[in-house]
Amino acid sequence: MLIYLNTIDSDSEKRKFEVLYETYRNLMLYIALQKLHHQQDAEDVVHQAFLKIIGILETIDDPLSPRTKALVAMITERSTVDYWRKQNTRIRKLSEVPYDDHEQQTEDPIEEHLSFAEAIAALPEKYRTPILLKYDQGYSHAQIAEILGTTESNIRKTVQRGKEKLRKLLEE
Amino acid sequence: MENLDELLYQHAAEARDIWLSTFPCDEKVPKYHHSRRFLRNMNKLMVREFRSPAMKSAIKGLQRIAIALLVLLAITAGLVGSHPKVRAAVFSYIREVYENSVFYRFFGKSAGVLPDLSPGWVPEGMTLVREERGETRQLLVYMNEDSGEIVLFDYMRMDEGAYVSLFSNKEGIVQEDIQLGQMKGVYYPAEEGSETSVLICIDPVGDKALSISSNLDRETILRIAESISCIS
């Protein structure tokens, strides 16, 4: 790691990343372990999440802000879900047992009497992450698609569906 | 109902904080013992991602050489009985030239101490960006970050069984014998599609090898080589 450090010309970016790494690597591993329960798999997820974070490093102003913490947590959570689904695809094919609690979660009714903010927070990750990336973090659909590794049209649809879920909730 | 977009913009930060509160606070997040594999992968990631653009470009150019120029130590000399087209024995090494590869194989136990490699001259604007000095090997990298010009010195003490290999993508390696002070050298110019030329020198005793890889022109590479104290 130290071999080339003296060649880095973007010192502020490097320093920013080091702060992110030191501050959040334990939280990221914690998030990944909640679903994967295996440290090596969880570390692979954290590594993948850091790769994504490097891609959007210039959009991060304050590494220690709650907004950045949420961004890091969301990227890790999504990376974990992606990893988990990928790892379990083979098992599902073999056993034909429904496996995806992520998908099941999307159909769960949202608890009544929630505030609007609580309702957003309680949305399934599939909807909550792109909605928060857009409305809290200020990313465009294209940027969200890049962060989450999907297409822009998919993000538009997902955000729209998430908003429909919220609208129904508010009309109740 | 208010416009949903407005509501989302209005309440997103609060929603984010509510969601974040579902995780343990910073003090209560477990302090994990990260595996060496993870730490190594992260180190690699940082090195790779935070190189300067000029360094990235230069290293990309040198990757061909990194692949082509392999220095393997402590390999048995059992392969010496192969059938080279040309075999030139000088002191305690032989040079084997094949269609698209060259091998320098070394014999005997080296007793020589590896002197500090120090180029007396490098082109203006070049600075030392990497330096590794060991008892049996020294690696120096100079580069001009503005122009992307780079020179890589790899200086090795060669013992029984060690060899230097140079591979080419094409058949028929172009080479030129060079005499640099007391050292004999062979210059391998950059091939088509590559900017990197290589100069390999062996000391008179035959127990030390120096390779200079660079995207500079021939004359400049030779001038740098001639300025090196252990050659002149």
mmCIF file of C-alpha atoms in Angstrom:
data_model
loop_
_atom_site.group_PDB
_atom_site.id
_atom_site.type_symbol
_atom_site.label_atom_id
_atom_site.label_comp_id
_atom_site.label_asym_id
_atom_site.label_seq_id
_atom_site.Cartn_x
_atom_site.Cartn_y
_atom_site.Cartn_z
ATOM 1 C CA MET A 1 0.000 0.000 0.000
ATOM 2 C CA LEU A 2 2.731 2.414 0.930
ATOM 3 C CA ILE A 3 4.861 1.791 -2.101
ATOM 4 C CA TYR A 4 3.152 4.272 -4.328
ATOM 5 C CA LEU A 5 1.774 6.687 -1.779
ATOM 6 C CA ASN A 6 4.419 9.232 -2.657
ATOM 7 C CA THR A 7 3.156 9.259 -6.223
ATOM 8 C CA ILE A 8 -0.376 10.233 -5.388
ATOM 9 C CA ASP A 9 -1.158 13.679 -6.626
ATOM 10 C CA SER A 10 -4.780 13.794 -5.486
ATOM 11 C CA ASP A 11 -3.897 13.907 -1.827
ATOM 12 C CA SER A 12 -7.212 15.314 -0.699
ATOM 13 C CA GLU A 13 -9.124 12.503 -2.393
ATOM 14 C CA LYS A 14 -6.799 9.928 -0.904
ATOM 15 C CA ARG A 15 -7.138 11.471 2.544
ATOM 16 C CA LYS A 16 -10.912 11.527 2.172
ATOM 17 C CA PHE A 17 -10.938 7.859 1.292
ATOM 18 C CA GLU A 18 -8.676 7.002 4.217
ATOM 19 C CA VAL A 19 -11.085 8.782 6.569
ATOM 20 C CA LEU A 20 -14.000 6.856 5.093
ATOM 21 C CA TYR A 21 -12.083 3.608 5.393
ATOM 22 C CA GLU A 22 -11.050 4.132 8.991
ATOM 23 C CA THR A 23 -14.419 5.504 10.081
ATOM 24 C CA TYR A 24 -16.833 3.102 8.453
ATOM 25 C CA ARG A 25 -15.121 -0.214 7.785
ATOM 26 C CA ASN A 26 -16.419 -1.722 11.040
ATOM 27 C CA LEU A 27 -19.951 -0.460 10.468
ATOM 28 C CA MET A 28 -19.848 -1.780 6.915
ATOM 29 C CA LEU A 29 -18.675 -5.177 8.091
ATOM 30 C CA TYR A 30 -21.401 -5.150 10.734
ATOM 31 C CA ILE A 31 -24.064 -4.459 8.086
ATOM 32 C CA ALA A 32 -22.750 -7.183 5.802
ATOM 33 C CA LEU A 33 -22.489 -9.707 8.624
ATOM 34 C CA GLN A 34 -26.112 -9.149 9.648
ATOM 35 C CA LYS A 35 -27.153 -10.927 6.471
ATOM 36 C CA LEU A 36 -24.202 -13.055 5.492
ATOM 37 C CA HIS A 37 -23.008 -14.365 8.893
ATOM 38 C CA HIS A 38 -19.623 -15.182 7.391
ATOM 39 C CA GLN A 39 -16.677 -12.863 7.805
ATOM 40 C CA GLN A 40 -14.862 -13.629 4.579
ATOM 41 C CA ASP A 41 -18.024 -13.110 2.531
ATOM 42 C CA ALA A 42 -18.777 -9.947 4.474
ATOM 43 C CA GLU A 43 -15.270 -8.631 3.848
ATOM 44 C CA ASP A 44 -15.688 -9.272 0.136
ATOM 45 C CA VAL A 45 -18.857 -7.211 0.245
ATOM 46 C CA VAL A 46 -17.112 -4.371 2.082
ATOM 47 C CA HIS A 47 -14.344 -4.429 -0.499
ATOM 48 C CA GLN A 48 -16.920 -4.212 -3.299
ATOM 49 C CA ALA A 49 -18.686 -1.390 -1.484
ATOM 50 C CA PHE A 50 -15.443 0.570 -1.187
ATOM 51 C CA LEU A 51 -14.909 0.130 -4.913
ATOM 52 C CA LYS A 52 -18.285 1.761 -5.499
ATOM 53 C CA ILE A 53 -17.496 4.520 -3.042
ATOM 54 C CA ILE A 54 -14.266 5.338 -4.866
ATOM 55 C CA GLY A 55 -16.352 5.828 -7.995
ATOM 56 C CA ILE A 56 -18.348 8.597 -6.347
ATOM 57 C CA LEU A 57 -15.659 9.982 -4.063
ATOM 58 C CA GLU A 58 -15.742 13.411 -5.665
ATOM 59 C CA THR A 59 -19.432 13.766 -4.773
ATOM 60 C CA ILE A 60 -18.697 13.315 -1.062
ATOM 61 C CA ASP A 61 -18.038 16.619 0.684
ATOM 62 C CA ASP A 62 -17.784 15.708 4.340
ATOM 63 C CA PRO A 63 -16.763 12.098 5.080
ATOM 64 C CA LEU A 64 -17.982 12.368 8.668
ATOM 65 C CA SER A 65 -21.454 13.802 8.043
ATOM 66 C CA PRO A 66 -24.606 11.735 8.735
ATOM 67 C CA ARG A 67 -25.407 12.012 5.045
ATOM 68 C CA THR A 68 -22.128 10.327 4.116
ATOM 69 C CA LYS A 69 -22.594 7.707 6.807
ATOM 70 C CA ALA A 70 -26.007 6.915 5.345
ATOM 71 C CA LEU A 71 -24.555 6.790 1.842
ATOM 72 C CA VAL A 72 -21.871 4.332 2.920
ATOM 73 C CA ALA A 73 -24.426 2.229 4.797
ATOM 74 C CA MET A 74 -26.807 2.163 1.833
ATOM 75 C CA ILE A 75 -24.076 1.129 -0.586
ATOM 76 C CA THR A 76 -22.981 -1.610 1.789
ATOM 77 C CA GLU A 77 -26.521 -2.823 2.337
ATOM 78 C CA ARG A 78 -27.179 -3.014 -1.391
ATOM 79 C CA SER A 79 -23.838 -4.711 -2.031
ATOM 80 C CA THR A 80 -24.726 -7.240 0.653
ATOM 81 C CA VAL A 81 -28.120 -7.978 -0.878
ATOM 82 C CA ASP A 82 -26.577 -8.346 -4.319
ATOM 83 C CA TYR A 83 -23.888 -10.658 -2.983
ATOM 84 C CA TRP A 84 -26.361 -12.715 -0.981
ATOM 85 C CA ARG A 85 -28.697 -13.137 -3.930
ATOM 86 C CA LYS A 86 -25.854 -14.104 -6.214
ATOM 87 C CA GLN A 87 -24.509 -16.652 -3.749
ATOM 88 C CA ASN A 88 -27.945 -18.156 -3.166
ATOM 89 C CA THR A 89 -29.124 -18.371 -6.752
ATOM 90 C CA ARG A 90 -27.516 -21.772 -7.192
ATOM 91 C CA ILE A 91 -28.983 -23.066 -3.951
ATOM 92 C CA ARG A 92 -32.443 -21.844 -4.900
ATOM 93 C CA LYS A 93 -32.263 -23.549 -8.264
ATOM 94 C CA LEU A 94 -31.295 -26.798 -6.619
ATOM 95 C CA SER A 95 -33.799 -26.756 -3.804
ATOM 96 C CA GLU A 96 -36.615 -24.754 -5.430
ATOM 97 C CA VAL A 97 -37.293 -23.258 -2.052
ATOM 98 C CA PRO A 98 -38.346 -19.593 -2.029
ATOM 99 C CA TYR A 99 -35.332 -17.786 -0.732
ATOM 100 C CA ASP A 100 -35.481 -14.124 -1.308
ATOM 101 C CA ASP A 101 -36.610 -12.359 1.803
ATOM 102 C CA HIS A 102 -35.537 -9.216 0.012
ATOM 103 C CA GLU A 103 -38.346 -9.689 -2.502
ATOM 104 C CA GLN A 104 -40.776 -10.856 0.151
ATOM 105 C CA GLN A 105 -39.977 -7.782 2.122
ATOM 106 C CA THR A 106 -41.236 -5.613 -0.731
ATOM 107 C CA GLU A 107 -44.714 -7.033 -0.262
ATOM 108 C CA ASP A 108 -44.858 -6.590 3.471
ATOM 109 C CA PRO A 109 -47.438 -4.022 4.535
ATOM 110 C CA ILE A 110 -45.971 -0.922 6.062
ATOM 111 C CA GLU A 111 -47.045 -0.381 9.608
ATOM 112 C CA GLU A 112 -49.863 2.116 10.012
ATOM 113 C CA HIS A 113 -49.698 5.426 11.879
ATOM 114 C CA LEU A 114 -46.172 6.165 10.765
ATOM 115 C CA SER A 115 -45.021 9.682 10.043
ATOM 116 C CA PHE A 116 -44.051 10.380 6.474
ATOM 117 C CA ALA A 117 -40.344 10.168 7.321
ATOM 118 C CA GLU A 118 -40.876 6.946 9.252
ATOM 119 C CA ALA A 119 -42.739 5.529 6.296
ATOM 120 C CA ILE A 120 -39.822 6.288 3.990
ATOM 121 C CA ALA A 121 -37.394 4.718 6.442
ATOM 122 C CA ALA A 122 -39.602 1.645 6.729
ATOM 123 C CA LEU A 123 -39.751 1.053 2.992
ATOM 124 C CA PRO A 124 -38.064 -2.114 1.780
ATOM 125 C CA GLU A 125 -34.418 -1.529 0.905
ATOM 126 C CA LYS A 126 -35.236 -1.974 -2.773
ATOM 127 C CA TYR A 127 -37.258 1.259 -2.719
ATOM 128 C CA ARG A 128 -35.754 3.103 0.217
ATOM 129 C CA THR A 129 -32.199 3.205 -1.104
ATOM 130 C CA PRO A 130 -32.894 4.810 -4.484
ATOM 131 C CA ILE A 131 -35.405 7.195 -2.911
ATOM 132 C CA LEU A 132 -32.932 8.377 -0.287
ATOM 133 C CA LEU A 133 -30.131 8.587 -2.829
ATOM 134 C CA LYS A 134 -32.335 10.837 -4.926
ATOM 135 C CA TYR A 135 -34.190 12.975 -2.391
ATOM 136 C CA ASP A 136 -31.657 13.140 0.424
ATOM 137 C CA GLN A 137 -28.299 12.688 -1.282
ATOM 138 C CA GLY A 138 -29.266 14.548 -4.441
ATOM 139 C CA TYR A 139 -28.001 12.049 -6.976
ATOM 140 C CA SER A 140 -29.488 11.861 -10.460
ATOM 141 C CA HIS A 141 -31.143 8.706 -11.756
ATOM 142 C CA ALA A 142 -28.073 8.043 -13.881
ATOM 143 C CA GLN A 143 -25.740 8.371 -10.885
ATOM 144 C CA ILE A 144 -27.951 6.146 -8.745
ATOM 145 C CA ALA A 145 -27.973 3.538 -11.490
ATOM 146 C CA GLU A 146 -24.188 3.593 -11.557
ATOM 147 C CA ILE A 147 -23.895 3.358 -7.779
ATOM 148 C CA LEU A 148 -26.358 0.475 -7.551
ATOM 149 C CA GLY A 149 -25.148 -1.297 -10.661
ATOM 150 C CA THR A 150 -28.372 -1.203 -12.628
ATOM 151 C CA THR A 151 -29.952 0.780 -15.443
ATOM 152 C CA GLU A 152 -31.316 4.291 -15.303
ATOM 153 C CA SER A 153 -34.763 3.142 -16.479
ATOM 154 C CA ASN A 154 -34.818 0.538 -13.732
ATOM 155 C CA ILE A 155 -34.096 3.223 -11.165
ATOM 156 C CA ARG A 156 -36.875 5.435 -12.556
ATOM 157 C CA LYS A 157 -39.342 2.552 -12.276
ATOM 158 C CA THR A 158 -38.203 1.610 -8.786
ATOM 159 C CA VAL A 159 -38.422 5.179 -7.521
ATOM 160 C CA GLN A 160 -41.886 5.490 -9.062
ATOM 161 C CA ARG A 161 -43.048 2.269 -7.407
ATOM 162 C CA GLY A 162 -41.641 3.385 -4.089
ATOM 163 C CA LYS A 163 -43.518 6.645 -4.388
ATOM 164 C CA GLU A 164 -46.729 4.771 -5.181
ATOM 165 C CA LYS A 165 -46.304 2.732 -2.016
ATOM 166 C CA LEU A 166 -45.855 5.906 -0.037
ATOM 167 C CA ARG A 167 -48.830 7.575 -1.725
ATOM 168 C CA LYS A 168 -51.102 4.672 -0.832
ATOM 169 C CA LEU A 169 -49.892 4.845 2.698
ATOM 170 C CA LEU A 170 -50.626 8.544 2.937
ATOM 171 C CA GLU A 171 -54.120 8.119 1.470
ATOM 172 C CA GLU A 172 -55.065 5.576 4.114
ATOM 173 C CA MET B 1 -52.233 15.996 -0.672
ATOM 174 C CA GLU B 2 -49.070 18.010 -1.041
ATOM 175 C CA ASN B 3 -46.938 17.213 -4.006
ATOM 176 C CA LEU B 4 -45.223 13.911 -3.210
ATOM 177 C CA ASP B 5 -41.885 15.068 -4.562
ATOM 178 C CA GLU B 6 -41.949 18.079 -2.259
ATOM 179 C CA LEU B 7 -42.763 15.862 0.700
ATOM 180 C CA LEU B 8 -39.937 13.528 -0.166
ATOM 181 C CA TYR B 9 -37.416 16.360 -0.408
ATOM 182 C CA GLN B 10 -38.778 17.761 2.834
ATOM 183 C CA HIS B 11 -38.633 14.545 4.853
ATOM 184 C CA ALA B 12 -35.811 12.567 3.257
ATOM 185 C CA ALA B 13 -33.144 13.765 5.704
ATOM 186 C CA GLU B 14 -35.363 12.861 8.648
ATOM 187 C CA ALA B 15 -36.069 9.476 7.096
ATOM 188 C CA ARG B 16 -32.361 8.933 6.621
ATOM 189 C CA ASP B 17 -31.659 9.681 10.278
ATOM 190 C CA ILE B 18 -34.457 7.354 11.390
ATOM 191 C CA TRP B 19 -33.017 4.594 9.248
ATOM 192 C CA LEU B 20 -29.477 5.244 10.498
ATOM 193 C CA SER B 21 -30.731 4.996 14.075
ATOM 194 C CA THR B 22 -31.505 1.331 13.441
ATOM 195 C CA PHE B 23 -27.736 0.680 13.447
ATOM 196 C CA PRO B 24 -25.671 0.716 16.614
ATOM 197 C CA CYS B 25 -24.142 4.082 17.439
ATOM 198 C CA ASP B 26 -20.496 4.551 16.526
ATOM 199 C CA GLU B 27 -19.233 3.590 19.985
ATOM 200 C CA LYS B 28 -21.199 0.352 19.935
ATOM 201 C CA VAL B 29 -20.222 -0.851 16.480
ATOM 202 C CA PRO B 30 -18.036 -3.921 17.074
ATOM 203 C CA LYS B 31 -14.325 -3.432 16.442
ATOM 204 C CA TYR B 32 -13.699 -6.330 14.125
ATOM 205 C CA HIS B 33 -10.382 -8.019 13.565
ATOM 206 C CA HIS B 34 -10.115 -7.749 9.807
ATOM 207 C CA SER B 35 -8.423 -10.601 8.028
ATOM 208 C CA ARG B 36 -5.021 -10.140 6.424
ATOM 209 C CA ARG B 37 -6.619 -10.988 3.105
ATOM 210 C CA PHE B 38 -9.066 -8.098 3.447
ATOM 211 C CA LEU B 39 -6.363 -5.646 4.532
ATOM 212 C CA ARG B 40 -4.175 -6.746 1.642
ATOM 213 C CA ASN B 41 -7.019 -6.327 -0.850
ATOM 214 C CA MET B 42 -7.798 -2.879 0.502
ATOM 215 C CA ASN B 43 -4.155 -1.884 0.274
ATOM 216 C CA LYS B 44 -4.064 -2.985 -3.337
ATOM 217 C CA LEU B 45 -7.248 -1.063 -4.011
ATOM 218 C CA MET B 46 -5.806 2.116 -2.578
ATOM 219 C CA VAL B 47 -2.537 1.796 -4.433
ATOM 220 C CA ARG B 48 -4.320 1.166 -7.699
ATOM 221 C CA GLU B 49 -6.984 3.818 -7.410
ATOM 222 C CA PHE B 50 -4.929 6.702 -6.101
ATOM 223 C CA ARG B 51 -2.019 6.704 -8.465
ATOM 224 C CA SER B 52 -1.614 9.925 -10.361
ATOM 225 C CA PRO B 53 -2.932 9.873 -13.947
ATOM 226 C CA ALA B 54 0.625 10.096 -15.273
ATOM 227 C CA MET B 55 1.679 7.154 -13.119
ATOM 228 C CA LYS B 56 -1.362 5.167 -14.215
ATOM 229 C CA SER B 57 -0.491 5.794 -17.834
ATOM 230 C CA ALA B 58 3.167 4.960 -17.388
ATOM 231 C CA ILE B 59 2.464 1.826 -15.401
ATOM 232 C CA LYS B 60 -0.007 0.685 -18.027
ATOM 233 C CA GLY B 61 2.770 1.011 -20.568
ATOM 234 C CA LEU B 62 5.166 -0.863 -18.365
ATOM 235 C CA GLN B 63 2.731 -3.685 -17.716
ATOM 236 C CA ARG B 64 3.856 -5.236 -20.963
ATOM 237 C CA ILE B 65 7.330 -5.350 -19.580
ATOM 238 C CA ALA B 66 6.153 -6.475 -16.187
ATOM 239 C CA ILE B 67 4.609 -9.433 -17.944
ATOM 240 C CA ALA B 68 7.468 -9.896 -20.328
ATOM 241 C CA LEU B 69 10.392 -9.428 -18.012
ATOM 242 C CA LEU B 70 10.288 -12.032 -15.331
ATOM 243 C CA VAL B 71 13.068 -12.441 -12.882
ATOM 244 C CA LEU B 72 12.786 -15.694 -11.040
ATOM 245 C CA LEU B 73 15.177 -16.480 -8.262
ATOM 246 C CA ALA B 74 16.020 -19.864 -6.784
ATOM 247 C CA ILE B 75 14.912 -21.840 -9.794
ATOM 248 C CA THR B 76 16.822 -25.052 -10.381
ATOM 249 C CA ALA B 77 19.130 -25.126 -13.336
ATOM 250 C CA GLY B 78 17.634 -28.326 -14.631
ATOM 251 C CA LEU B 79 16.360 -26.674 -17.773
ATOM 252 C CA VAL B 80 19.809 -25.843 -19.015
ATOM 253 C CA GLY B 81 19.803 -28.893 -21.213
ATOM 254 C CA SER B 82 17.175 -27.438 -23.549
ATOM 255 C CA HIS B 83 17.949 -26.631 -27.154
ATOM 256 C CA PRO B 84 18.615 -22.962 -27.770
ATOM 257 C CA LYS B 85 19.290 -21.612 -31.230
ATOM 258 C CA VAL B 86 22.092 -19.547 -29.851
ATOM 259 C CA ARG B 87 24.019 -20.180 -26.663
ATOM 260 C CA ALA B 88 26.668 -17.715 -25.575
ATOM 261 C CA ALA B 89 28.535 -18.567 -22.409
ATOM 262 C CA VAL B 90 30.247 -15.664 -20.697
ATOM 263 C CA PHE B 91 31.668 -16.110 -17.205
ATOM 264 C CA SER B 92 29.016 -17.665 -15.045
ATOM 265 C CA TYR B 93 25.940 -17.141 -17.118
ATOM 266 C CA ILE B 94 24.619 -18.174 -20.484
ATOM 267 C CA ARG B 95 22.212 -16.349 -22.725
ATOM 268 C CA GLU B 96 19.740 -18.409 -24.685
ATOM 269 C CA VAL B 97 17.872 -16.800 -27.545
ATOM 270 C CA TYR B 98 14.715 -18.393 -28.860
ATOM 271 C CA GLU B 99 12.240 -17.198 -31.461
ATOM 272 C CA ASN B 100 10.337 -14.984 -29.071
ATOM 273 C CA SER B 101 12.218 -15.176 -25.801
ATOM 274 C CA VAL B 102 15.620 -14.683 -24.270
ATOM 275 C CA PHE B 103 16.895 -16.378 -21.119
ATOM 276 C CA TYR B 104 19.908 -15.454 -19.018
ATOM 277 C CA ARG B 105 20.829 -18.363 -16.766
ATOM 278 C CA PHE B 106 23.327 -17.948 -13.947
ATOM 279 C CA PHE B 107 25.728 -20.434 -12.352
ATOM 280 C CA GLY B 108 27.887 -20.497 -9.244
ATOM 281 C CA LYS B 109 27.524 -18.905 -5.870
ATOM 282 C CA SER B 110 27.759 -15.168 -5.875
ATOM 283 C CA ALA B 111 29.926 -13.710 -3.136
ATOM 284 C CA GLY B 112 29.616 -10.187 -4.393
ATOM 285 C CA VAL B 113 27.886 -7.507 -2.383
ATOM 286 C CA LEU B 114 25.302 -5.593 -4.344
ATOM 287 C CA PRO B 115 26.551 -2.000 -4.448
ATOM 288 C CA ASP B 116 24.016 0.788 -4.203
ATOM 289 C CA LEU B 117 22.630 1.531 -7.621
ATOM 290 C CA SER B 118 22.683 5.230 -8.343
ATOM 291 C CA PRO B 119 22.133 6.806 -11.746
ATOM 292 C CA GLY B 120 24.389 9.842 -12.103
ATOM 293 C CA TRP B 121 22.061 11.402 -14.602
ATOM 294 C CA VAL B 122 18.393 11.218 -15.495
ATOM 295 C CA PRO B 123 16.516 13.579 -17.824
ATOM 296 C CA GLU B 124 15.369 16.862 -16.334
ATOM 297 C CA GLY B 125 11.969 16.645 -14.646
ATOM 298 C CA MET B 126 12.373 13.038 -13.573
ATOM 299 C CA THR B 127 12.158 12.263 -9.895
ATOM 300 C CA LEU B 128 12.590 9.101 -7.863
ATOM 301 C CA VAL B 129 9.085 7.791 -7.138
ATOM 302 C CA ARG B 130 9.919 4.329 -5.860
ATOM 303 C CA GLU B 131 12.976 2.911 -4.164
ATOM 304 C CA GLU B 132 13.464 -0.557 -2.733
ATOM 305 C CA ARG B 133 16.890 -1.688 -1.619
ATOM 306 C CA GLY B 134 17.509 -5.220 -0.468
ATOM 307 C CA GLU B 135 20.628 -7.332 -0.069
ATOM 308 C CA THR B 136 20.067 -9.189 -3.316
ATOM 309 C CA ARG B 137 17.889 -6.814 -5.289
ATOM 310 C CA GLN B 138 17.331 -3.100 -5.765
ATOM 311 C CA LEU B 139 14.454 -1.471 -7.583
ATOM 312 C CA LEU B 140 14.364 2.203 -8.532
ATOM 313 C CA VAL B 141 11.666 3.986 -10.527
ATOM 314 C CA TYR B 142 12.132 7.498 -11.852
ATOM 315 C CA MET B 143 9.405 9.320 -13.663
ATOM 316 C CA ASN B 144 8.354 12.655 -15.060
ATOM 317 C CA GLU B 145 4.736 13.000 -13.955
ATOM 318 C CA ASP B 146 4.043 15.719 -16.512
ATOM 319 C CA SER B 147 5.230 13.814 -19.544
ATOM 320 C CA GLY B 148 4.657 10.251 -18.351
ATOM 321 C CA GLU B 149 8.277 9.319 -19.097
ATOM 322 C CA ILE B 150 9.489 6.568 -16.803
ATOM 323 C CA VAL B 151 12.649 4.581 -16.137
ATOM 324 C CA LEU B 152 12.663 1.403 -14.093
ATOM 325 C CA PHE B 153 15.955 0.021 -12.780
ATOM 326 C CA ASP B 154 16.018 -3.550 -11.532
ATOM 327 C CA TYR B 155 19.426 -4.555 -10.164
ATOM 328 C CA MET B 156 19.931 -8.105 -8.939
ATOM 329 C CA ARG B 157 22.622 -10.349 -7.535
ATOM 330 C CA MET B 158 22.360 -13.633 -9.388
ATOM 331 C CA ASP B 159 23.090 -16.963 -7.759
ATOM 332 C CA GLU B 160 22.997 -20.534 -8.995
ATOM 333 C CA GLY B 161 19.775 -21.309 -10.811
ATOM 334 C CA ALA B 162 18.556 -17.743 -11.118
ATOM 335 C CA TYR B 163 17.567 -16.469 -14.504
ATOM 336 C CA VAL B 164 16.230 -13.435 -16.279
ATOM 337 C CA SER B 165 13.633 -14.012 -18.968
ATOM 338 C CA LEU B 166 12.514 -11.661 -21.674
ATOM 339 C CA PHE B 167 9.463 -12.602 -23.694
ATOM 340 C CA SER B 168 8.147 -11.057 -26.864
ATOM 341 C CA ASN B 169 4.763 -11.217 -28.530
ATOM 342 C CA LYS B 170 6.469 -11.667 -31.870
ATOM 343 C CA GLU B 171 8.943 -14.034 -33.358
ATOM 344 C CA GLY B 172 12.434 -12.733 -33.929
ATOM 345 C CA ILE B 173 13.496 -10.474 -31.091
ATOM 346 C CA VAL B 174 15.414 -7.406 -32.239
ATOM 347 C CA GLN B 175 18.518 -6.812 -30.160
ATOM 348 C CA GLU B 176 21.734 -4.843 -30.181
ATOM 349 C CA ASP B 177 24.912 -5.634 -28.277
ATOM 350 C CA ILE B 178 26.120 -2.730 -26.189
ATOM 351 C CA GLN B 179 29.354 -2.179 -24.240
ATOM 352 C CA LEU B 180 28.875 0.072 -21.224
ATOM 353 C CA GLY B 181 32.092 0.624 -19.343
ATOM 354 C CA GLN B 182 33.076 -2.815 -18.091
ATOM 355 C CA MET B 183 29.608 -4.185 -18.483
ATOM 356 C CA LYS B 184 28.272 -5.973 -21.492
ATOM 357 C CA GLY B 185 24.716 -5.177 -22.359
ATOM 358 C CA VAL B 186 22.028 -6.012 -24.854
ATOM 359 C CA TYR B 187 19.502 -3.417 -25.915
ATOM 360 C CA TYR B 188 16.015 -4.621 -26.863
ATOM 361 C CA PRO B 189 14.140 -1.787 -28.598
ATOM 362 C CA ALA B 190 10.412 -1.253 -28.087
ATOM 363 C CA GLU B 191 8.284 -3.440 -30.275
ATOM 364 C CA GLU B 192 5.431 -2.218 -32.405
ATOM 365 C CA GLY B 193 2.497 -1.371 -30.149
ATOM 366 C CA SER B 194 4.734 -0.821 -27.132
ATOM 367 C CA GLU B 195 6.758 2.188 -26.030
ATOM 368 C CA THR B 196 9.012 0.339 -23.648
ATOM 369 C CA SER B 197 12.579 -0.624 -24.481
ATOM 370 C CA VAL B 198 14.794 -2.761 -22.286
ATOM 371 C CA LEU B 199 18.520 -2.741 -21.680
ATOM 372 C CA ILE B 200 19.959 -5.751 -19.837
ATOM 373 C CA CYS B 201 23.529 -5.587 -18.564
ATOM 374 C CA ILE B 202 25.621 -8.264 -16.853
ATOM 375 C CA ASP B 203 28.710 -7.347 -14.832
ATOM 376 C CA PRO B 204 32.157 -8.761 -15.769
ATOM 377 C CA VAL B 205 32.026 -11.422 -13.063
ATOM 378 C CA GLY B 206 28.633 -12.489 -14.258
ATOM 379 C CA ASP B 207 26.879 -12.511 -10.932
ATOM 380 C CA LYS B 208 24.901 -9.282 -11.167
ATOM 381 C CA ALA B 209 22.248 -8.264 -13.670
ATOM 382 C CA LEU B 210 20.819 -4.834 -14.299
ATOM 383 C CA SER B 211 17.733 -4.236 -16.390
ATOM 384 C CA ILE B 212 16.622 -0.762 -17.410
ATOM 385 C CA SER B 213 13.099 -0.525 -18.809
ATOM 386 C CA SER B 214 11.923 2.791 -20.168
ATOM 387 C CA ASN B 215 9.723 4.559 -22.657
ATOM 388 C CA LEU B 216 12.595 6.965 -23.441
ATOM 389 C CA ASP B 217 14.590 6.804 -26.685
ATOM 390 C CA ARG B 218 17.682 4.630 -27.151
ATOM 391 C CA GLU B 219 20.267 7.389 -26.764
ATOM 392 C CA THR B 220 18.728 8.641 -23.544
ATOM 393 C CA ILE B 221 18.527 5.155 -22.071
ATOM 394 C CA LEU B 222 22.177 4.512 -22.920
ATOM 395 C CA ARG B 223 23.201 7.864 -21.458
ATOM 396 C CA ILE B 224 21.407 7.022 -18.230
ATOM 397 C CA ALA B 225 23.052 3.595 -18.156
ATOM 398 C CA GLU B 226 26.508 5.074 -18.687
ATOM 399 C CA SER B 227 25.991 7.424 -15.759
ATOM 400 C CA ILE B 228 25.364 4.596 -13.315
ATOM 401 C CA SER B 229 28.229 4.283 -10.853
ATOM 402 C CA CYS B 230 28.325 0.501 -10.789
ATOM 403 C CA ILE B 231 28.668 0.385 -14.567
ATOM 404 C CA SER B 232 31.164 3.120 -15.326
#
